[in-house]
Amino acid sequence: MATRDRERWDERHAAAGETVPAPPDALRGREDLLPAAGCALDVACGRGAVSVWLAGRGLHVDAVDASAVAIAHGSTLAGRNGAAERVRWWRHDLDAGLPAACAGPYDVVVCQRFRDPALYAQLADRLRPGGLLVVTVLSEVGARPGPWRAAAGELASAFAALEVLVQAEGDGEASLVARRPVSGPGSAPAARR
Ligand SMILES: C[S@@+](CC[C@H](N)C(=O)[O-])C[C@H]1O[C@@H](n2cnc3c(N)ncnc32)[C@H](O)[C@@H]1O
């Protein structure tokens, strides 16, 4: 990530208002799919709304973002919500892949409004068998094509080895909730990088 891009994200996060814990959008109404305990990875966690919400649901969370400002917000939010002990914050540039320290396996992996197709294999790989993947990206479906937007069917194709539970595409967004099979195709851990 270029220094200027990180500065822009820092500025955006600094200018944003108060955050409250919130479920990932793709999971709204299907919160029953979440395990009541275990560990979660929140990729490009921003100001921590989802990370702290997951912690409030009983999960131990690794939260990763390149922006120090976002992480500072998240850490404050976790403290205010009694979740400081259940979230570990990692300042990390995802252009280099997921942090080696976040090897998992995780019961839940969330990646919301951050799209890097080069990370898709790693997101699936970090799930334990039976683990839940929750992804939302900008999409070309219902919007003009753009460099940050997923083509139609991109998530379904990238995560074809997982069992898809919820899928939506339209109005410029695509989302997917999927489970890593306990046995069969997609259940074996992929080779670590
Ligand atoms: C649109 S925000 C989404 C934040 C959060 N997931 C949410 O749903 O509110 C995108 C996030 O990605 C982070 N980000 C962008 N590029 C990154 C990179 N290369 N490495 C790590 N984080 C990055 C930004 O700092 C920002 O917090």
Short mmCIF file of C-alpha atoms and ligand atoms in Angstrom, two decimals:
data_model
loop_
_atom_site.label_atom_id
_atom_site.label_comp_id
_atom_site.label_asym_id
_atom_site.label_seq_id
_atom_site.Cartn_x
_atom_site.Cartn_y
_atom_site.Cartn_z
CA MET A 1 0.00 0.00 0.00
CA ALA A 2 1.40 3.37 -0.96
CA THR A 3 2.11 5.78 1.89
CA ARG A 4 -0.32 8.29 0.38
CA ASP A 5 -3.10 5.67 0.34
CA ARG A 6 -2.51 4.84 4.00
CA GLU A 7 -2.55 8.54 4.87
CA ARG A 8 -5.86 8.89 3.04
CA TRP A 9 -7.35 6.03 5.02
CA ASP A 10 -6.02 7.56 8.24
CA GLU A 11 -7.66 10.86 7.32
CA ARG A 12 -10.97 9.17 6.48
CA HIS A 13 -10.98 7.24 9.74
CA ALA A 14 -10.03 10.34 11.74
CA ALA A 15 -12.89 12.32 10.17
CA ALA A 16 -15.51 9.61 10.68
CA GLY A 17 -17.95 9.80 13.55
CA GLU A 18 -18.52 7.49 16.47
CA THR A 19 -18.64 3.76 15.66
CA VAL A 20 -20.82 1.21 17.41
CA PRO A 21 -20.40 -2.58 17.41
CA ALA A 22 -22.33 -4.06 14.49
CA PRO A 23 -22.67 -7.45 12.80
CA PRO A 24 -21.22 -7.92 9.33
CA ASP A 25 -23.88 -6.80 6.84
CA ALA A 26 -23.96 -10.19 5.09
CA LEU A 27 -24.84 -11.89 8.38
CA ARG A 28 -27.76 -9.67 9.37
CA GLY A 29 -30.74 -11.90 10.05
CA ARG A 30 -28.51 -14.99 9.96
CA GLU A 31 -26.59 -14.37 13.18
CA ASP A 32 -27.64 -17.88 14.18
CA LEU A 33 -24.89 -19.17 11.87
CA LEU A 34 -22.20 -17.82 14.20
CA PRO A 35 -20.59 -20.13 16.73
CA ALA A 36 -20.99 -19.03 20.36
CA ALA A 37 -17.25 -19.37 21.02
CA GLY A 38 -13.98 -19.80 19.17
CA CYS A 39 -11.81 -17.40 17.22
CA ALA A 40 -12.43 -14.99 14.37
CA LEU A 41 -10.36 -13.01 11.90
CA ASP A 42 -11.60 -9.59 10.73
CA VAL A 43 -9.69 -8.61 7.58
CA ALA A 44 -9.44 -4.85 6.89
CA CYS A 45 -11.34 -4.27 10.12
CA GLY A 46 -11.52 -0.50 9.83
CA ARG A 47 -12.62 1.10 13.11
CA GLY A 48 -13.52 -2.21 14.63
CA ALA A 49 -17.33 -2.23 14.60
CA VAL A 50 -17.50 -5.84 13.42
CA SER A 51 -14.48 -7.01 15.47
CA VAL A 52 -15.96 -5.68 18.70
CA TRP A 53 -19.39 -7.09 17.84
CA LEU A 54 -17.84 -10.53 17.27
CA ALA A 55 -16.01 -10.23 20.60
CA GLY A 56 -19.32 -9.36 22.26
CA ARG A 57 -20.71 -12.60 20.86
CA GLY A 58 -18.02 -14.55 22.70
CA LEU A 59 -15.35 -14.91 20.01
CA HIS A 60 -11.65 -14.10 20.33
CA VAL A 61 -10.82 -11.83 17.41
CA ASP A 62 -7.72 -10.98 15.39
CA ALA A 63 -8.43 -7.63 13.71
CA VAL A 64 -6.17 -6.49 10.86
CA ASP A 65 -5.92 -3.11 9.13
CA ALA A 66 -3.18 -0.90 7.69
CA SER A 67 -4.51 2.27 9.32
CA ALA A 68 -3.14 3.13 12.75
CA VAL A 69 -6.02 5.58 13.22
CA ALA A 70 -8.59 2.87 12.51
CA ILE A 71 -6.92 0.52 14.94
CA ALA A 72 -6.76 3.18 17.66
CA HIS A 73 -10.53 3.75 17.22
CA GLY A 74 -11.13 0.00 17.36
CA SER A 75 -9.09 -0.43 20.48
CA THR A 76 -11.02 2.38 22.21
CA LEU A 77 -14.32 0.86 21.09
CA ALA A 78 -13.29 -2.53 22.44
CA GLY A 79 -12.36 -0.97 25.79
CA ARG A 80 -15.71 0.85 26.02
CA ASN A 81 -17.56 -2.38 25.33
CA GLY A 82 -15.67 -4.58 27.76
CA ALA A 83 -14.02 -6.48 24.90
CA ALA A 84 -10.40 -5.31 25.22
CA GLU A 85 -9.22 -8.75 26.31
CA ARG A 86 -10.89 -10.49 23.37
CA VAL A 87 -9.55 -8.47 20.42
CA ARG A 88 -5.95 -8.41 19.21
CA TRP A 89 -5.19 -5.57 16.80
CA TRP A 90 -2.69 -6.01 13.97
CA ARG A 91 -1.48 -3.05 11.93
CA HIS A 92 -0.54 -4.73 8.69
CA ASP A 93 -0.49 -4.06 4.96
CA LEU A 94 -2.65 -6.71 3.33
CA ASP A 95 -0.86 -6.15 0.02
CA ALA A 96 1.67 -8.53 1.58
CA GLY A 97 -1.03 -11.12 2.31
CA LEU A 98 -2.49 -11.96 5.70
CA PRO A 99 -0.15 -11.57 8.69
CA ALA A 100 1.86 -14.71 9.38
CA ALA A 101 0.79 -14.39 13.04
CA CYS A 102 -2.83 -14.82 11.97
CA ALA A 103 -2.41 -18.35 10.70
CA GLY A 104 -5.59 -19.64 12.32
CA PRO A 105 -7.38 -21.85 11.81
CA TYR A 106 -10.39 -19.63 12.54
CA ASP A 107 -14.02 -20.44 13.23
CA VAL A 108 -15.07 -17.24 11.46
CA VAL A 109 -13.31 -15.10 8.84
CA VAL A 110 -14.88 -11.75 7.93
CA CYS A 111 -13.79 -9.46 5.12
CA GLN A 112 -16.18 -6.57 4.65
CA ARG A 113 -15.79 -3.80 2.07
CA PHE A 114 -12.20 -4.62 1.23
CA ARG A 115 -11.59 -6.44 -2.03
CA ASP A 116 -8.34 -8.08 -3.03
CA PRO A 117 -8.84 -11.20 -5.14
CA ALA A 118 -5.23 -12.15 -4.38
CA LEU A 119 -6.37 -12.76 -0.78
CA TYR A 120 -9.36 -14.98 -1.56
CA ALA A 121 -7.43 -18.28 -1.32
CA GLN A 122 -5.92 -17.23 2.01
CA LEU A 123 -9.31 -16.27 3.45
CA ALA A 124 -10.64 -19.77 2.73
CA ASP A 125 -7.40 -21.38 3.84
CA ARG A 126 -7.54 -19.74 7.29
CA LEU A 127 -10.91 -21.38 8.07
CA ARG A 128 -11.04 -24.52 10.15
CA PRO A 129 -13.26 -27.27 8.70
CA GLY A 130 -16.81 -26.15 9.51
CA GLY A 131 -15.66 -22.52 9.80
CA LEU A 132 -17.71 -19.62 8.44
CA LEU A 133 -16.58 -17.10 5.80
CA VAL A 134 -18.44 -13.76 5.59
CA VAL A 135 -17.49 -11.48 2.68
CA THR A 136 -18.93 -8.26 1.26
CA VAL A 137 -17.30 -6.42 -1.63
CA LEU A 138 -18.25 -3.69 -4.06
CA SER A 139 -19.69 -5.24 -7.22
CA GLU A 140 -20.20 -4.24 -10.83
CA VAL A 141 -23.69 -5.75 -10.62
CA GLY A 142 -26.06 -2.80 -10.40
CA ALA A 143 -23.23 -0.30 -10.69
CA ARG A 144 -20.73 0.95 -13.23
CA PRO A 145 -17.65 -1.22 -13.70
CA GLY A 146 -14.68 -0.01 -11.70
CA PRO A 147 -11.27 -1.23 -10.65
CA TRP A 148 -12.36 -1.99 -7.08
CA ARG A 149 -15.57 -3.79 -8.03
CA ALA A 150 -16.06 -7.53 -8.34
CA ALA A 151 -17.30 -8.88 -11.66
CA ALA A 152 -20.59 -10.80 -11.64
CA GLY A 153 -20.14 -14.19 -9.99
CA GLU A 154 -16.66 -13.42 -8.67
CA LEU A 155 -17.30 -14.50 -5.06
CA ALA A 156 -19.20 -17.67 -6.01
CA SER A 157 -16.37 -18.67 -8.32
CA ALA A 158 -13.56 -17.80 -5.88
CA PHE A 159 -15.16 -19.75 -3.04
CA ALA A 160 -16.64 -22.60 -5.06
CA ALA A 161 -15.00 -25.17 -2.77
CA LEU A 162 -17.04 -23.88 0.20
CA GLU A 163 -20.66 -24.62 0.99
CA VAL A 164 -22.53 -21.41 0.15
CA LEU A 165 -25.19 -20.52 2.74
CA VAL A 166 -26.14 -16.97 1.76
CA GLN A 167 -25.37 -15.15 -1.46
CA ALA A 168 -26.45 -11.78 -2.85
CA GLU A 169 -25.39 -9.57 -5.73
CA GLY A 170 -26.93 -6.26 -6.74
CA ASP A 171 -27.03 -2.51 -6.08
CA GLY A 172 -23.26 -2.37 -6.43
CA GLU A 173 -22.48 -4.93 -3.73
CA ALA A 174 -21.84 -8.66 -3.60
CA SER A 175 -21.85 -10.75 -0.46
CA LEU A 176 -21.34 -14.35 0.45
CA VAL A 177 -21.64 -16.40 3.63
CA ALA A 178 -20.13 -19.85 3.21
CA ARG A 179 -18.91 -22.74 5.32
CA ARG A 180 -15.75 -24.77 4.85
CA PRO A 181 -16.82 -28.38 4.45
CA VAL A 182 -15.97 -30.67 7.36
CA SER A 183 -14.93 -33.36 4.90
CA GLY A 184 -14.64 -33.67 1.14
CA PRO A 185 -13.43 -31.05 -1.40
CA GLY A 186 -12.25 -27.83 0.27
CA SER A 187 -11.82 -29.41 3.69
CA ALA A 188 -8.09 -30.08 3.49
CA PRO A 189 -5.87 -27.15 4.51
CA ALA A 190 -4.12 -25.59 1.52
CA ALA A 191 -0.33 -25.28 1.64
CA ARG A 192 0.80 -22.26 3.70
CA ARG A 193 2.69 -19.55 1.84
C1 LIG B 1 -14.15 0.53 3.35
S1 LIG B 1 -13.14 0.22 4.77
C2 LIG B 1 -13.96 -1.18 5.49
C3 LIG B 1 -13.73 -1.29 6.97
C4 LIG B 1 -14.54 -2.36 7.67
N1 LIG B 1 -14.24 -3.69 7.17
C5 LIG B 1 -16.01 -2.07 7.57
O1 LIG B 1 -16.75 -2.83 6.97
O2 LIG B 1 -16.44 -1.04 8.13
C6 LIG B 1 -11.68 -0.53 4.07
C7 LIG B 1 -10.58 -0.73 5.08
O3 LIG B 1 -9.47 -1.36 4.44
C8 LIG B 1 -8.28 -0.82 4.97
N2 LIG B 1 -7.25 -1.06 3.97
C9 LIG B 1 -7.20 -0.59 2.70
N3 LIG B 1 -6.12 -1.08 2.06
C10 LIG B 1 -5.46 -1.88 2.95
C11 LIG B 1 -4.28 -2.66 2.90
N4 LIG B 1 -3.54 -2.74 1.79
N5 LIG B 1 -3.92 -3.34 4.00
C12 LIG B 1 -4.67 -3.29 5.14
N6 LIG B 1 -5.79 -2.57 5.25
C13 LIG B 1 -6.19 -1.87 4.17
C14 LIG B 1 -8.59 0.64 5.24
O4 LIG B 1 -7.75 1.21 6.22
C15 LIG B 1 -10.04 0.55 5.69
O5 LIG B 1 -10.11 0.44 7.08
#
